[in-house]
Short mmCIF file of C-alpha atoms and ligand atoms in Angstrom, two decimals:
data_model
loop_
_atom_site.label_atom_id
_atom_site.label_comp_id
_atom_site.label_asym_id
_atom_site.label_seq_id
_atom_site.Cartn_x
_atom_site.Cartn_y
_atom_site.Cartn_z
CA UNK A 1074 -70.92 -11.85 -39.87
CA UNK A 1075 -68.86 -14.99 -39.26
CA UNK A 1076 -69.98 -18.48 -40.06
CA UNK A 1077 -68.53 -21.71 -38.84
CA UNK A 1078 -66.78 -23.36 -41.86
CA UNK A 1079 -67.80 -26.80 -40.49
CA UNK A 1080 -71.55 -26.52 -39.74
CA UNK A 1081 -72.37 -23.01 -41.10
CA UNK A 1082 -73.66 -21.94 -37.69
CA UNK A 1083 -73.57 -18.15 -36.91
CA UNK A 1084 -73.26 -19.19 -33.11
CA UNK A 1085 -69.49 -18.18 -32.95
CA UNK A 1086 -67.42 -16.58 -30.28
CA UNK A 1087 -63.97 -14.88 -30.28
CA UNK A 1088 -61.40 -17.34 -28.86
CA UNK A 1089 -58.08 -15.65 -29.01
CA UNK A 1090 -55.61 -14.34 -31.60
CA UNK A 1091 -53.21 -16.71 -33.38
CA UNK A 1092 -50.33 -15.38 -35.59
CA UNK A 1093 -52.14 -11.90 -35.65
CA UNK A 1094 -55.41 -13.68 -36.93
CA UNK A 1095 -58.68 -13.60 -35.09
CA UNK A 1096 -59.53 -17.02 -33.83
CA UNK A 1097 -63.23 -18.09 -33.43
CA UNK A 1098 -64.88 -20.99 -31.82
CA UNK A 1099 -68.16 -22.46 -33.03
CA UNK A 1100 -70.51 -22.79 -30.01
CA UNK A 1101 -72.58 -25.59 -31.80
CA UNK A 1102 -69.96 -27.96 -32.92
CA UNK A 1103 -66.83 -26.80 -31.05
CA UNK A 1104 -64.72 -26.11 -34.17
CA UNK A 1105 -62.00 -23.63 -34.10
CA UNK A 1106 -61.10 -21.45 -37.04
CA UNK A 1107 -59.35 -18.23 -37.92
CA UNK A 1108 -60.22 -15.38 -40.02
CA UNK A 1109 -57.82 -13.01 -41.63
CA UNK A 1110 -58.02 -9.44 -40.37
CA UNK A 1111 -58.91 -6.68 -42.63
CA UNK A 1112 -55.88 -4.45 -42.44
CA UNK A 1113 -53.54 -4.81 -39.46
CA UNK A 1114 -55.87 -3.46 -36.93
CA UNK A 1115 -56.08 -5.58 -33.85
CA UNK A 1116 -59.48 -5.97 -32.25
CA UNK A 1117 -59.73 -3.27 -29.45
CA UNK A 1118 -61.16 -6.15 -27.29
CA UNK A 1119 -57.62 -7.69 -27.12
CA UNK A 1120 -55.81 -4.28 -26.61
CA UNK A 1121 -57.99 -3.67 -23.63
CA UNK A 1122 -57.51 -7.29 -22.34
CA UNK A 1123 -53.68 -7.04 -22.86
CA UNK A 1124 -53.48 -3.74 -20.93
CA UNK A 1125 -55.76 -5.04 -18.20
CA UNK A 1126 -53.41 -8.04 -17.70
CA UNK A 1127 -50.36 -5.77 -17.85
CA UNK A 1128 -51.85 -3.69 -14.99
CA UNK A 1129 -52.57 -6.86 -12.94
CA UNK A 1130 -48.85 -7.55 -12.94
CA UNK A 1131 -48.41 -10.07 -15.71
CA UNK A 1132 -45.22 -9.89 -17.83
CA UNK A 1133 -45.19 -9.10 -21.46
CA UNK A 1134 -44.21 -12.71 -22.30
CA UNK A 1135 -47.20 -14.00 -20.29
CA UNK A 1136 -49.46 -11.68 -22.12
CA UNK A 1137 -48.25 -12.85 -25.41
CA UNK A 1138 -48.73 -16.47 -24.56
CA UNK A 1139 -52.22 -15.89 -23.16
CA UNK A 1140 -53.69 -13.59 -25.81
CA UNK A 1141 -51.52 -14.48 -28.75
CA UNK A 1142 -50.23 -11.07 -29.81
CA UNK A 1143 -46.58 -10.32 -29.85
CA UNK A 1144 -45.07 -8.86 -26.67
CA UNK A 1145 -43.75 -6.08 -28.93
CA UNK A 1146 -47.41 -5.02 -29.73
CA UNK A 1147 -48.20 -5.07 -25.93
CA UNK A 1148 -45.27 -2.86 -25.23
CA UNK A 1149 -46.32 -0.42 -27.97
CA UNK A 1150 -49.82 -0.30 -26.51
CA UNK A 1151 -48.50 0.42 -23.04
CA UNK A 1152 -46.59 3.42 -24.49
CA UNK A 1153 -49.37 4.45 -26.68
CA UNK A 1154 -51.97 4.62 -23.96
CA UNK A 1155 -49.54 5.77 -21.37
CA UNK A 1156 -50.24 3.02 -18.90
CA UNK A 1157 -48.32 3.30 -15.68
CA UNK A 1158 -48.23 0.15 -13.50
CA UNK A 1159 -47.95 0.58 -9.63
CA UNK A 1160 -45.08 -1.38 -8.39
CA UNK A 1161 -46.00 -3.39 -5.33
CA UNK A 1162 -43.12 -5.60 -4.14
CA UNK A 1163 -45.34 -7.31 -1.58
CA UNK A 1164 -47.62 -9.13 -4.03
CA UNK A 1165 -47.38 -11.17 -7.05
CA UNK A 1166 -50.21 -12.37 -9.33
CA UNK A 1167 -50.81 -15.91 -10.35
CA UNK A 1168 -53.43 -16.87 -12.85
CA UNK A 1169 -55.53 -19.71 -14.30
CA UNK A 1170 -57.71 -19.99 -17.29
CA UNK A 1171 -61.05 -21.54 -16.48
CA UNK A 1172 -64.18 -22.41 -18.43
CA UNK A 1173 -67.66 -21.20 -17.24
CA UNK A 1174 -68.38 -24.43 -15.66
CA UNK A 1175 -65.12 -24.63 -13.81
CA UNK A 1176 -65.58 -21.19 -12.14
CA UNK A 1177 -68.24 -22.19 -9.50
CA UNK A 1178 -65.96 -24.99 -8.30
CA UNK A 1179 -62.98 -22.82 -7.97
CA UNK A 1180 -64.82 -20.39 -5.70
CA UNK A 1181 -66.00 -23.24 -3.39
CA UNK A 1182 -62.48 -23.59 -2.05
CA UNK A 1183 -61.81 -20.90 0.46
CA UNK A 1184 -58.07 -21.20 -0.02
CA UNK A 1185 -58.53 -19.86 -3.60
CA UNK A 1186 -59.81 -16.40 -2.29
CA UNK A 1187 -58.25 -16.18 1.14
CA UNK A 1188 -55.45 -13.58 1.58
CA UNK A 1189 -55.88 -11.14 -1.24
CA UNK A 1190 -58.98 -12.23 -3.45
CA UNK A 1191 -59.22 -12.75 -7.08
CA UNK A 1192 -60.21 -10.95 -10.12
CA UNK A 1193 -62.08 -12.72 -12.94
CA UNK A 1194 -61.89 -11.24 -16.45
CA UNK A 1195 -63.49 -12.66 -19.67
CA UNK A 1196 -61.08 -14.04 -22.20
CA UNK A 1197 -62.55 -15.01 -25.46
CA UNK A 1198 -64.78 -18.12 -24.63
CA UNK A 1199 -63.07 -18.70 -21.29
CA UNK A 1200 -62.44 -16.82 -18.05
CA UNK A 1201 -59.25 -15.82 -16.56
CA UNK A 1202 -58.88 -15.88 -12.74
CA UNK A 1203 -56.05 -13.60 -11.36
CA UNK A 1204 -55.03 -14.31 -7.88
CA UNK A 1205 -52.82 -12.09 -5.72
CA UNK A 1206 -50.42 -13.67 -3.32
CA UNK A 1207 -48.14 -12.28 -0.84
CA UNK A 1208 -44.40 -12.88 -1.30
CA UNK A 1209 -43.12 -15.03 1.51
ZN1 ZN B 2040 -69.76 -25.33 -36.06
#
């Protein structure tokens, strides 16, 4: 069980990985902290998210920046789990990281979903909106 070092609250959520350490956010006071991993095992949550983003068309570097694990790790997972991405040259993905409260506002603008729609995936304490756009 994880505790917030600032207010001792147990109300903490995963909030990314930094330098291979699990990062948490306290939902009560907003404090961010990291916890050393036991062993070198990366949480399966981030393996799944990384592969999901890879399939959505994001590059290794983008995934590294968003999730906080090295692009080499991501490449190794793609190999290990035998992930084959479908190449579609007509579309490219763009993405935004939004908080829970920003999501409804995003969807009220029809331009944000028109054309190809969007996919929403949870990412730690935020949400990632991946939008597909046609190459012009
Ligand atoms: Zn706290």
